mmCIF file of C-alpha atoms in Angstrom:
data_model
loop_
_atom_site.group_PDB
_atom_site.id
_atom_site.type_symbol
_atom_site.label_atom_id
_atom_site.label_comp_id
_atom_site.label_asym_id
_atom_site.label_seq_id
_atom_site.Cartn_x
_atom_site.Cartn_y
_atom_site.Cartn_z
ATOM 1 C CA UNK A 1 -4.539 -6.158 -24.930
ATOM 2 C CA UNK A 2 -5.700 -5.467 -21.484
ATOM 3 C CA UNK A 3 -8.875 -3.942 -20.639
ATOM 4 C CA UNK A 4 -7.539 -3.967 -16.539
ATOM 5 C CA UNK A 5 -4.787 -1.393 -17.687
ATOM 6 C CA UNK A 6 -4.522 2.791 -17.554
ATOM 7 C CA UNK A 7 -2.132 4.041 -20.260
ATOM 8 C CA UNK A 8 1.538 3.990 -19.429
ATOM 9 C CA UNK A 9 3.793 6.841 -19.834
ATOM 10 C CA UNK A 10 7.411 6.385 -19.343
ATOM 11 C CA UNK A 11 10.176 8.251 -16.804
ATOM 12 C CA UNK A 12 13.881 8.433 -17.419
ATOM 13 C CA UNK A 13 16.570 9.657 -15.598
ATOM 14 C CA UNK A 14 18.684 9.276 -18.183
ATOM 15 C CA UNK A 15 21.328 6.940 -16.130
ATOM 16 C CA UNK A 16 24.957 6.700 -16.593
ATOM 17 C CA UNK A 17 26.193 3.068 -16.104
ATOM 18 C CA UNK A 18 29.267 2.148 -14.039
ATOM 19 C CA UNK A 19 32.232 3.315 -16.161
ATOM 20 C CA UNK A 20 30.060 4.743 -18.733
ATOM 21 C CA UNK A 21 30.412 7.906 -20.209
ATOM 22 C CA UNK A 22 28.026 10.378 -19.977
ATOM 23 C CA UNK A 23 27.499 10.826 -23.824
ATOM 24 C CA UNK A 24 27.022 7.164 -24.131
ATOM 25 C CA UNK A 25 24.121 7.308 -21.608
ATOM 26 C CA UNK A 26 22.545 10.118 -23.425
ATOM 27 C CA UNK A 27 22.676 8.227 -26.242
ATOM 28 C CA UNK A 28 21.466 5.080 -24.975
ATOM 29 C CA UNK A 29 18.555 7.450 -23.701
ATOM 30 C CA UNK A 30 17.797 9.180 -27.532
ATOM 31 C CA UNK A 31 17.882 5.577 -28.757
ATOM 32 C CA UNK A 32 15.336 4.124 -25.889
ATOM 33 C CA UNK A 33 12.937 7.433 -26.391
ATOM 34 C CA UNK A 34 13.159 6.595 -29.968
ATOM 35 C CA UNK A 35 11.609 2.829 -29.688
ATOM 36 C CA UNK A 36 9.203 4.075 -27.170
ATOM 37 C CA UNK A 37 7.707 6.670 -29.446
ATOM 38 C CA UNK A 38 8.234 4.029 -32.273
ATOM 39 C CA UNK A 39 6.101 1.563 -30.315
ATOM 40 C CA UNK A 40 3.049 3.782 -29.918
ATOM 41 C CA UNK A 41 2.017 2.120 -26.762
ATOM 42 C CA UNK A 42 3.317 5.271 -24.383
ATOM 43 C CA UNK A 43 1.401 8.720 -24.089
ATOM 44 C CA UNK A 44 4.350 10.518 -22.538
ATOM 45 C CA UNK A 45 8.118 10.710 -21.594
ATOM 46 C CA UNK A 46 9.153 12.450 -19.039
ATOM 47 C CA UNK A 47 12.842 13.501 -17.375
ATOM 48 C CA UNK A 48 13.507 14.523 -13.561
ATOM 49 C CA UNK A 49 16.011 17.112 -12.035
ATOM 50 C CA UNK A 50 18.869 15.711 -10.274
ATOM 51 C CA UNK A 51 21.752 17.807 -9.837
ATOM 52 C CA UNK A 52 25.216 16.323 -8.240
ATOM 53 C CA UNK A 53 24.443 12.735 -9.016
ATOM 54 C CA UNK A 54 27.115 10.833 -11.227
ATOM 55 C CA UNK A 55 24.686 8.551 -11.710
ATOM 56 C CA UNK A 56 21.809 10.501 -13.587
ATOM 57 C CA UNK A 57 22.554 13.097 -16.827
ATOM 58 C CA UNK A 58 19.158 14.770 -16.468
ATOM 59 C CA UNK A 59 20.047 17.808 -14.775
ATOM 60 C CA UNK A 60 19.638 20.122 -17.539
ATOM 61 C CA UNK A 61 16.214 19.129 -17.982
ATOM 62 C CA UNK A 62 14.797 21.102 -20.429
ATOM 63 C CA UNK A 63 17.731 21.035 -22.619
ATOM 64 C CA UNK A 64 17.528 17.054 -22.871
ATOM 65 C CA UNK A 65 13.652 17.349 -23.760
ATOM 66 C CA UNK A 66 14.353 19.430 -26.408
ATOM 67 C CA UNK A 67 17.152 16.979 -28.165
ATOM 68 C CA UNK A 68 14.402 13.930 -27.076
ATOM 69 C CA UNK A 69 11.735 16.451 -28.922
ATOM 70 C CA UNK A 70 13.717 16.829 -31.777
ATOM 71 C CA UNK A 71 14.460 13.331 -32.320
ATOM 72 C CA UNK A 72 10.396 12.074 -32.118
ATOM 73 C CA UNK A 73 7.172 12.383 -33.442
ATOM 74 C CA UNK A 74 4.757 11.766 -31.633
ATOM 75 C CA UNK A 75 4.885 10.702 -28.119
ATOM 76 C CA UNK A 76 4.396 13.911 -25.452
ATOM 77 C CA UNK A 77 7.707 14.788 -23.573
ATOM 78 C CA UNK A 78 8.122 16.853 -20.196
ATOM 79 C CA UNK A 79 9.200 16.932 -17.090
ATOM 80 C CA UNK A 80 8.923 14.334 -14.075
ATOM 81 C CA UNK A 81 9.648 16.886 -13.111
ATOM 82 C CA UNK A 82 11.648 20.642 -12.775
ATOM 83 C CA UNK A 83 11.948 21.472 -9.232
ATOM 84 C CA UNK A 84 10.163 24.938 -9.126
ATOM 85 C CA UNK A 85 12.483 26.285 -6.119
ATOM 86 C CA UNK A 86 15.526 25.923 -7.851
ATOM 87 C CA UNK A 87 14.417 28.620 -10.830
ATOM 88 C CA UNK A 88 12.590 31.825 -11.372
ATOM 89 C CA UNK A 89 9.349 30.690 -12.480
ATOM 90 C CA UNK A 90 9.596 33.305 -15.616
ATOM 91 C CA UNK A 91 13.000 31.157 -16.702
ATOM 92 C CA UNK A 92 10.897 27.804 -16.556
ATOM 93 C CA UNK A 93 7.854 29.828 -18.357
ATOM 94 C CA UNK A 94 9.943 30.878 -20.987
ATOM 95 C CA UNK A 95 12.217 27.609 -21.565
ATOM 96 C CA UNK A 96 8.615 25.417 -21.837
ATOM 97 C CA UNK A 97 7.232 27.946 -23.847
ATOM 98 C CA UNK A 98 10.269 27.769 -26.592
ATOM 99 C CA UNK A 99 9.683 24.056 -26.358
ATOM 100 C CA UNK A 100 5.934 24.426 -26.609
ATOM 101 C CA UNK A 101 6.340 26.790 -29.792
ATOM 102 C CA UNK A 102 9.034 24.047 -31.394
ATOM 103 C CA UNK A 103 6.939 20.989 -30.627
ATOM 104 C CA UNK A 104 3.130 22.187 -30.363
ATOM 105 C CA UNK A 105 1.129 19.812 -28.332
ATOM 106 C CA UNK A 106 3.795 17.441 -27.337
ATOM 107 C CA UNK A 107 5.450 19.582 -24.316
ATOM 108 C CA UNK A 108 4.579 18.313 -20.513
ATOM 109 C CA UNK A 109 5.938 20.202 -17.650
ATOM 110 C CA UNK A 110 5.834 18.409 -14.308
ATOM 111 C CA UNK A 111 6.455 20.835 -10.934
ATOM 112 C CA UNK A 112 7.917 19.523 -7.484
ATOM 113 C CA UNK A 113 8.342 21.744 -4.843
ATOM 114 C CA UNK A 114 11.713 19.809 -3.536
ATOM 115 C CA UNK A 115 15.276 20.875 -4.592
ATOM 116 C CA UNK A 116 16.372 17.549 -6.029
ATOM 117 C CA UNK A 117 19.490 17.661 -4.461
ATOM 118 C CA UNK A 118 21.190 18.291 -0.895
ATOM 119 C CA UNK A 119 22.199 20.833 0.653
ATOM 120 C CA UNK A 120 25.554 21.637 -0.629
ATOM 121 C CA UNK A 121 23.929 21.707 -3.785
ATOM 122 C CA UNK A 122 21.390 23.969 -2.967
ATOM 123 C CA UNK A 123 23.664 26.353 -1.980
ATOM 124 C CA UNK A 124 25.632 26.007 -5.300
ATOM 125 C CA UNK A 125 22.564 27.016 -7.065
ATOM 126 C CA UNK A 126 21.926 29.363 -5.263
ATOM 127 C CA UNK A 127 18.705 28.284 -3.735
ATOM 128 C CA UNK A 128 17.246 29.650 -0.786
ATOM 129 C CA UNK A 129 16.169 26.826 1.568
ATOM 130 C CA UNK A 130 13.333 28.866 2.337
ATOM 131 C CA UNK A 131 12.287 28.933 -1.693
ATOM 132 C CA UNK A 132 9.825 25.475 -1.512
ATOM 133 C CA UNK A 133 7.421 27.961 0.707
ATOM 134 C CA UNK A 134 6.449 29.573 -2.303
ATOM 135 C CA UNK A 135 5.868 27.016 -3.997
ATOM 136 C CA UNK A 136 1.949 27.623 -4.389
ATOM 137 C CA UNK A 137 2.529 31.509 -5.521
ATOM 138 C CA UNK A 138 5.127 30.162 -7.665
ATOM 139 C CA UNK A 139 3.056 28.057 -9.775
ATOM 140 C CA UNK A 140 -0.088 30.658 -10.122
ATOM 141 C CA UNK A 141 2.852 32.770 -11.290
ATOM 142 C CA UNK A 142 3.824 30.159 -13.663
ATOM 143 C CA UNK A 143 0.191 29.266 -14.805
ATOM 144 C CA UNK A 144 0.159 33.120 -15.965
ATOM 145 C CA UNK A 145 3.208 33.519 -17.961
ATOM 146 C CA UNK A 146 1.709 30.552 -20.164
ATOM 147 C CA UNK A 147 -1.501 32.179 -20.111
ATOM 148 C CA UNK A 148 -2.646 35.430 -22.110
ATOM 149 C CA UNK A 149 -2.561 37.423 -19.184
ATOM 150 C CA UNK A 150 0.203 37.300 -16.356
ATOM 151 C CA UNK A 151 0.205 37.566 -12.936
ATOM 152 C CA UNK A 152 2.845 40.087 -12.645
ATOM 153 C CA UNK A 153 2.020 43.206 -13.797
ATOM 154 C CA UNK A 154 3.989 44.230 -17.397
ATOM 155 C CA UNK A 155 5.990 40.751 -17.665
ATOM 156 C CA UNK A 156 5.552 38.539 -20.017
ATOM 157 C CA UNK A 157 6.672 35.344 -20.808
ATOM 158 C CA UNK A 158 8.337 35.429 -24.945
ATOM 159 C CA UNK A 159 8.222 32.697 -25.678
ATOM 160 C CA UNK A 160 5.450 31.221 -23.537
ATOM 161 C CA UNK A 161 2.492 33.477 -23.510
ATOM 162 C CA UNK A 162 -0.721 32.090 -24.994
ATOM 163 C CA UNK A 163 1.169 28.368 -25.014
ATOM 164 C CA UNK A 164 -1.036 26.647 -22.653
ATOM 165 C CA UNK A 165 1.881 24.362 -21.404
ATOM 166 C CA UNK A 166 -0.488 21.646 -19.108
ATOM 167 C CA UNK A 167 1.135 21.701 -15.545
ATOM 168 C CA UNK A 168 1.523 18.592 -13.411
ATOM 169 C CA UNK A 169 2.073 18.599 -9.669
ATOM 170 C CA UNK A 170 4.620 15.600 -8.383
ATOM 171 C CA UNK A 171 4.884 14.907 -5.092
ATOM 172 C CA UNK A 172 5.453 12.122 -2.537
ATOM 173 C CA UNK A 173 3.546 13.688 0.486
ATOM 174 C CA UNK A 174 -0.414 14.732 1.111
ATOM 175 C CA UNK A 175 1.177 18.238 0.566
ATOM 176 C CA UNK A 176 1.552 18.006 -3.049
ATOM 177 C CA UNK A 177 -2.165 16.134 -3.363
ATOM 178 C CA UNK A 178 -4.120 18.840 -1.494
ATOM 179 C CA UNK A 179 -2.197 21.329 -3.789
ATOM 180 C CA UNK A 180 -3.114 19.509 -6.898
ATOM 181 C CA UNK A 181 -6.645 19.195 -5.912
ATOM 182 C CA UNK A 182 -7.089 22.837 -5.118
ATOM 183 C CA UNK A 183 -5.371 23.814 -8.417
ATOM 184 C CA UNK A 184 -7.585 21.607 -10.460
ATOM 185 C CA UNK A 185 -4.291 19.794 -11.589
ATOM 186 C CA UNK A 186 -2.970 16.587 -12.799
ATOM 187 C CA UNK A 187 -1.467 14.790 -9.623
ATOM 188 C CA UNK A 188 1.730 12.712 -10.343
ATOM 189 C CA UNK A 189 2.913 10.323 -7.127
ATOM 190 C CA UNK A 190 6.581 9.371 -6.873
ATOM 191 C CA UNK A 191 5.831 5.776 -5.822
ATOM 192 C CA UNK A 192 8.652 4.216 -7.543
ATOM 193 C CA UNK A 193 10.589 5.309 -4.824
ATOM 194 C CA UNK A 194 8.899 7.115 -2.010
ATOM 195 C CA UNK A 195 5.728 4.294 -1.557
ATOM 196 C CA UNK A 196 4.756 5.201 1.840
ATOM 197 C CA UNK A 197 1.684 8.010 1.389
ATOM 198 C CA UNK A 198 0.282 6.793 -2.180
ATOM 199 C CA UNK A 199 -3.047 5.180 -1.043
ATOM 200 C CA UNK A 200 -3.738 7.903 1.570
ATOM 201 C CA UNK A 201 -2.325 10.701 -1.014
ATOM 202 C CA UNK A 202 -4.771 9.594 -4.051
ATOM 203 C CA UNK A 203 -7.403 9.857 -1.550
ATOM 204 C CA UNK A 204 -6.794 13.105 -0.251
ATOM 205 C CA UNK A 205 -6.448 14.678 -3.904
ATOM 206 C CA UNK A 206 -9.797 13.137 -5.280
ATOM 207 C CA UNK A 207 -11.676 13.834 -2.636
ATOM 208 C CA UNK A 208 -10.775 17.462 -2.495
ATOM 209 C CA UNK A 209 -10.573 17.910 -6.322
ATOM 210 C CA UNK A 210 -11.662 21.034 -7.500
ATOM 211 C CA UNK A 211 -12.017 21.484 -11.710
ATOM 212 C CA UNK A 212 -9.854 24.169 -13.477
ATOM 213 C CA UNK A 213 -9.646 25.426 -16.690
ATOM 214 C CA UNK A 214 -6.893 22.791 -17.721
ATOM 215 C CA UNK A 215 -8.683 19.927 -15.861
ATOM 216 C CA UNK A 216 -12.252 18.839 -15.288
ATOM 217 C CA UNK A 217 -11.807 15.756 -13.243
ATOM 218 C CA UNK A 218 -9.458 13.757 -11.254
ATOM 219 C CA UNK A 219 -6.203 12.564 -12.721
ATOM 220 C CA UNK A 220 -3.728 10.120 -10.718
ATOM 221 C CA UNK A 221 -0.182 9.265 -12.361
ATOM 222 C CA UNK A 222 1.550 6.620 -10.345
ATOM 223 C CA UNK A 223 5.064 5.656 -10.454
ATOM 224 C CA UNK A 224 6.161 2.251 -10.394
ATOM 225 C CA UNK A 225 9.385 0.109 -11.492
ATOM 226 C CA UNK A 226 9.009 -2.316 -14.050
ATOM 227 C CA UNK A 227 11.555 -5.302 -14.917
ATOM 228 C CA UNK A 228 10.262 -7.177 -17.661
ATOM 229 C CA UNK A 229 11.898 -10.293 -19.619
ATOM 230 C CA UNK A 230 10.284 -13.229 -21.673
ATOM 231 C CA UNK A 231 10.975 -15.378 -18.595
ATOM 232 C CA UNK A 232 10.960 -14.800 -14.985
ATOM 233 C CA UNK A 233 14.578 -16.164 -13.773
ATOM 234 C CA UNK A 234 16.121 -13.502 -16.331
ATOM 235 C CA UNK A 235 13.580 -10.698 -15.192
ATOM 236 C CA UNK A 236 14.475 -11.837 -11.147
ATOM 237 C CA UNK A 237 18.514 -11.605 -11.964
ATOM 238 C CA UNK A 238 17.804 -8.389 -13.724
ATOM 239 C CA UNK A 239 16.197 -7.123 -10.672
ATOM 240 C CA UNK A 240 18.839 -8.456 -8.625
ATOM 241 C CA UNK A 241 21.392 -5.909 -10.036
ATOM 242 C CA UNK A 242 19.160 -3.309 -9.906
ATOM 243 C CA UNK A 243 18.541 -3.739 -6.101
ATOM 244 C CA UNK A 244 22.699 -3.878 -6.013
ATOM 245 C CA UNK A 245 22.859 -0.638 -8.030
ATOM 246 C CA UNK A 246 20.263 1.103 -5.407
ATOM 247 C CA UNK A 247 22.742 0.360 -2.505
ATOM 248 C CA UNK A 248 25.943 1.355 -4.288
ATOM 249 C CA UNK A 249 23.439 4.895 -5.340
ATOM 250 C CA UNK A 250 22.771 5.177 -1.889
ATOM 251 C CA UNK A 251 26.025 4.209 0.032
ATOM 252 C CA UNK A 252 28.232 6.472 -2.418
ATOM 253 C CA UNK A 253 25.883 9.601 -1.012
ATOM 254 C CA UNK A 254 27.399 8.772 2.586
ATOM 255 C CA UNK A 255 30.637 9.125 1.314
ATOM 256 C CA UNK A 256 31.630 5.393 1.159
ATOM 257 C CA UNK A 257 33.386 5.711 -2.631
ATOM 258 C CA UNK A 258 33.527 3.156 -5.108
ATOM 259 C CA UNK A 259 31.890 -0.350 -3.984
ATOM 260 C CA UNK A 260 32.988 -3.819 -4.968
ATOM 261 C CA UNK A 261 30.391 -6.142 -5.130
ATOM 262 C CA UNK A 262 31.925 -8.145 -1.788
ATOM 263 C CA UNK A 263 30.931 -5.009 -0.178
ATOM 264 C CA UNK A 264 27.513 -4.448 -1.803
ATOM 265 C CA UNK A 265 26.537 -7.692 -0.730
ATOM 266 C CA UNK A 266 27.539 -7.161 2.490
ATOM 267 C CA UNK A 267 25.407 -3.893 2.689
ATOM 268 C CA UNK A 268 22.321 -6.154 1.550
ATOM 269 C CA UNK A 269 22.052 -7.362 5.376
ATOM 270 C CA UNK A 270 22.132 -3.512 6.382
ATOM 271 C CA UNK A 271 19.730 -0.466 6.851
ATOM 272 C CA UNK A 272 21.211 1.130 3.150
ATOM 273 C CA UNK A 273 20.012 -2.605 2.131
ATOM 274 C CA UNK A 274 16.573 -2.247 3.609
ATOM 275 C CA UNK A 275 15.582 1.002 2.467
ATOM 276 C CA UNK A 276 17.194 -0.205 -0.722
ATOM 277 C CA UNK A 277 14.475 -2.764 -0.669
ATOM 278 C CA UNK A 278 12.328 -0.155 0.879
ATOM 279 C CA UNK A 279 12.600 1.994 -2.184
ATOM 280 C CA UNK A 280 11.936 -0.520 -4.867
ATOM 281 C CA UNK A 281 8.618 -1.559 -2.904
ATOM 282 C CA UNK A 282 6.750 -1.377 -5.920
ATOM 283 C CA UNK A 283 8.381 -3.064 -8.931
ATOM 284 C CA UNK A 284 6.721 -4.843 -10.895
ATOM 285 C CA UNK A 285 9.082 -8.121 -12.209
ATOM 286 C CA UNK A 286 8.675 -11.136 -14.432
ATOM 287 C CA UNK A 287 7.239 -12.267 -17.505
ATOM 288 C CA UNK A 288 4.854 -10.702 -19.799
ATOM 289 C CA UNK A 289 1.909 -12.429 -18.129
ATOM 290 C CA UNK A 290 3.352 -11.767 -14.572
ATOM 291 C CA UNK A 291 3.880 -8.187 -15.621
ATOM 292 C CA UNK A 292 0.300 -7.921 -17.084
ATOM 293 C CA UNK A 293 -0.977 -8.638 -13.169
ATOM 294 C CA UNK A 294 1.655 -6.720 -11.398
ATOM 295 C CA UNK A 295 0.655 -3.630 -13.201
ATOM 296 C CA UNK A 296 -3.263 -4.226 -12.615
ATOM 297 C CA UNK A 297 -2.803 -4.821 -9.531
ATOM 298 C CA UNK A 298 -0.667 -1.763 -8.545
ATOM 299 C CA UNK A 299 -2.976 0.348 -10.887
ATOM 300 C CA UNK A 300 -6.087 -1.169 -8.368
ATOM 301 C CA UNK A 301 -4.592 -0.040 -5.443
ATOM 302 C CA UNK A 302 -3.247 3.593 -6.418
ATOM 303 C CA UNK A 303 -6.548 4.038 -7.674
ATOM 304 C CA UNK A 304 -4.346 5.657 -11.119
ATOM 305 C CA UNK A 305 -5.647 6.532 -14.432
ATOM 306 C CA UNK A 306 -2.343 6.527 -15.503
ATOM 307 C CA UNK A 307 1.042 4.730 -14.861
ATOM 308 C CA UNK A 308 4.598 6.534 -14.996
ATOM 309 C CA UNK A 309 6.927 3.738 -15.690
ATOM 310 C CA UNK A 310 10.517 3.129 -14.879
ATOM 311 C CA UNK A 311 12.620 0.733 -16.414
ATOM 312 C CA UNK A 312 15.600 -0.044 -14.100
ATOM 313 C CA UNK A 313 16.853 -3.037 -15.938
ATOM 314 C CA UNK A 314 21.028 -3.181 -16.191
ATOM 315 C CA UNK A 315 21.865 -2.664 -20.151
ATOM 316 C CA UNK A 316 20.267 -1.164 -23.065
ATOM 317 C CA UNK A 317 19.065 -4.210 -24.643
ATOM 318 C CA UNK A 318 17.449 -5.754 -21.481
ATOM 319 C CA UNK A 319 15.423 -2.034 -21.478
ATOM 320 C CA UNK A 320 14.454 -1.984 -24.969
ATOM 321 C CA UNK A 321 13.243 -5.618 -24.261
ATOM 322 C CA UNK A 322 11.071 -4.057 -21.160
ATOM 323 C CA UNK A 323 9.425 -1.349 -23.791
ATOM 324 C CA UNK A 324 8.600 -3.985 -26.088
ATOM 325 C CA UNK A 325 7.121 -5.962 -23.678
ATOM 326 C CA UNK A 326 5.134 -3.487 -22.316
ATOM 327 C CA UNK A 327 4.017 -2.394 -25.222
ATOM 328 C CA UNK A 328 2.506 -5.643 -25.911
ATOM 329 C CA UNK A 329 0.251 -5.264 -23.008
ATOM 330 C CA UNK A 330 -1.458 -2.355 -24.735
#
């Protein structure tokens, strides 16, 4: 046990491996939700909305929560996060509330104001690009529907009014802090791949922190990658892969296909290589006790009460490994 610590919570994206099939990776996802909860060690799970990525199966968002729900007992489950712009906040309101009434207590729902996609995309869900303006009206909005009394004069959220469903704000910018802060809301940072404004973010939200009904005082969740093995030259090879898997990810969005790992490596020595490397600024890699200072130090500098873990590492096995691991740091 480390006193240094915050709690961890976990985020998965639910990834599909190369040649994988989709059901497998859901699977693979019940199974690592399952040992998480199992473990005790982990106050919350949470799934992000991607839509038209091969490479992630959590686009349905809520849908996955509830089978994750279903299948635990006690750790918290949510969103990391539904992007707001991409849904009428009274859908959202009354999705979370069905999942609030089927799991009381355990239901988390995370906000970003981003579409989680491109623009294509956008347009196939037929988002306006002007939506993520509203962003601030659309959450009161939302805050209503959950509470007794709605914003919107003779609607009603059923299922969802009266549930209390706690709201987090995610963001990667000072936008989403000063938001948080003036909301009196939980402030999640998207460090594990966007690393750039976390100190200067942090600062902004708990220095303009105002209390709310749901929250009285400050509270920071930082994201950060962790790759954790019972010795560091299998952790460092398991990060290797994952830094290869984060330039195939981001060469196949610029249309370059399917990647052999000649060509991968070649793209290392590129700019998809360095904001590969860019991306993955803070992981955390090695063995337990390398792991153990990692995460106090990253917790130091974000200033976090909490930390939103990913775990990156190639293979089921090698993940469930990283959970254990972790939860021997508790």
């Amino acid at each position: 046990m480390s006193a240094q610590l915050p709690p961890f919570s976990l985020l998965d994206l639910a990834t599909v491996g190369r040649d994988q099939p989709i059901a497998r990776a859901l699977e693979e996802t019940l199974t690592l939700a399952r040992r998480a909860d199992e473990l005790g060690a982990f106050e919350r799970l949470w799934f992000a909305e991607h839509h038209n990525m091969p490479r992630i199966a959590s686009a349905a968002t809520s849908v996955l929560i509830a089978h994750v729900a279903a299948n635990t007992e006690r750790i918290r489950v949510g969103s990391g996060g539904v992007m707001l712009p991409n849904h009428a906040p009274l859908v959202i309101a009354e999705q979370f509330g069905t999942l609030a009434e089927l799991h009381p207590g355990r239901i988390d729902l995370g906000l970003g104001r981003a579409p989680g996609t491109d623009g294509a995309t956008m347009r196939a869900l037929r988002v306006d690009p002007r939506a993520s303006e509203s962003f601030p009206d659309d959450v009161r909005e939302l805050q209503g529907y959950f509470a007794d009394e709605s914003r919107v004069e003779g609607i009603h959220a059923y299922p969802g009014r009266g549930t209390s469903v706690p709201l987090y704000i995610l963001g990667s910018s000072l936008f989403g802090a000063q938001l948080a802060a003036a909301y009196g809301l939980p402030y999640a940072f998207a460090s594990h791949f966007a690393p750039d404004a976390l100190e200067q973010a942090v600062r902004t939200y708990r220095a303009q922190f105002t209390p709310s009904e749901q929250l009285s005082a400050p509270h920071v969740i930082a994201a950060v990658n962790v790759i954790a093995a019972d010795d560091s030259p299998t952790a460092l090879a398991a990060r290797e892969k994952v830094l290869h898997a984060r330039v195939r990810m981001l060469a196949g969005r610029v249309g370059s296909g399917r990647l052999d790992e000649a060509t991968v490596a070649a793209l290392l020595d590129t700019a998809v290589g360095a904001q590969a490397r860019h991306m993955l600024h803070y992981t955390v890699v090695g063995d337990p006790g390398e792991v153990t200072a990692g995460l106090a130090d990253f917790a130091a500098r974000a200033d976090a009460d909490e930390l939103m873990i990913t775990n990156p590492a190639p293979g089921l096995d090698q993940r469930l490994r990283t959970l254990e691991i972790l939860a021997g740091l508790r």
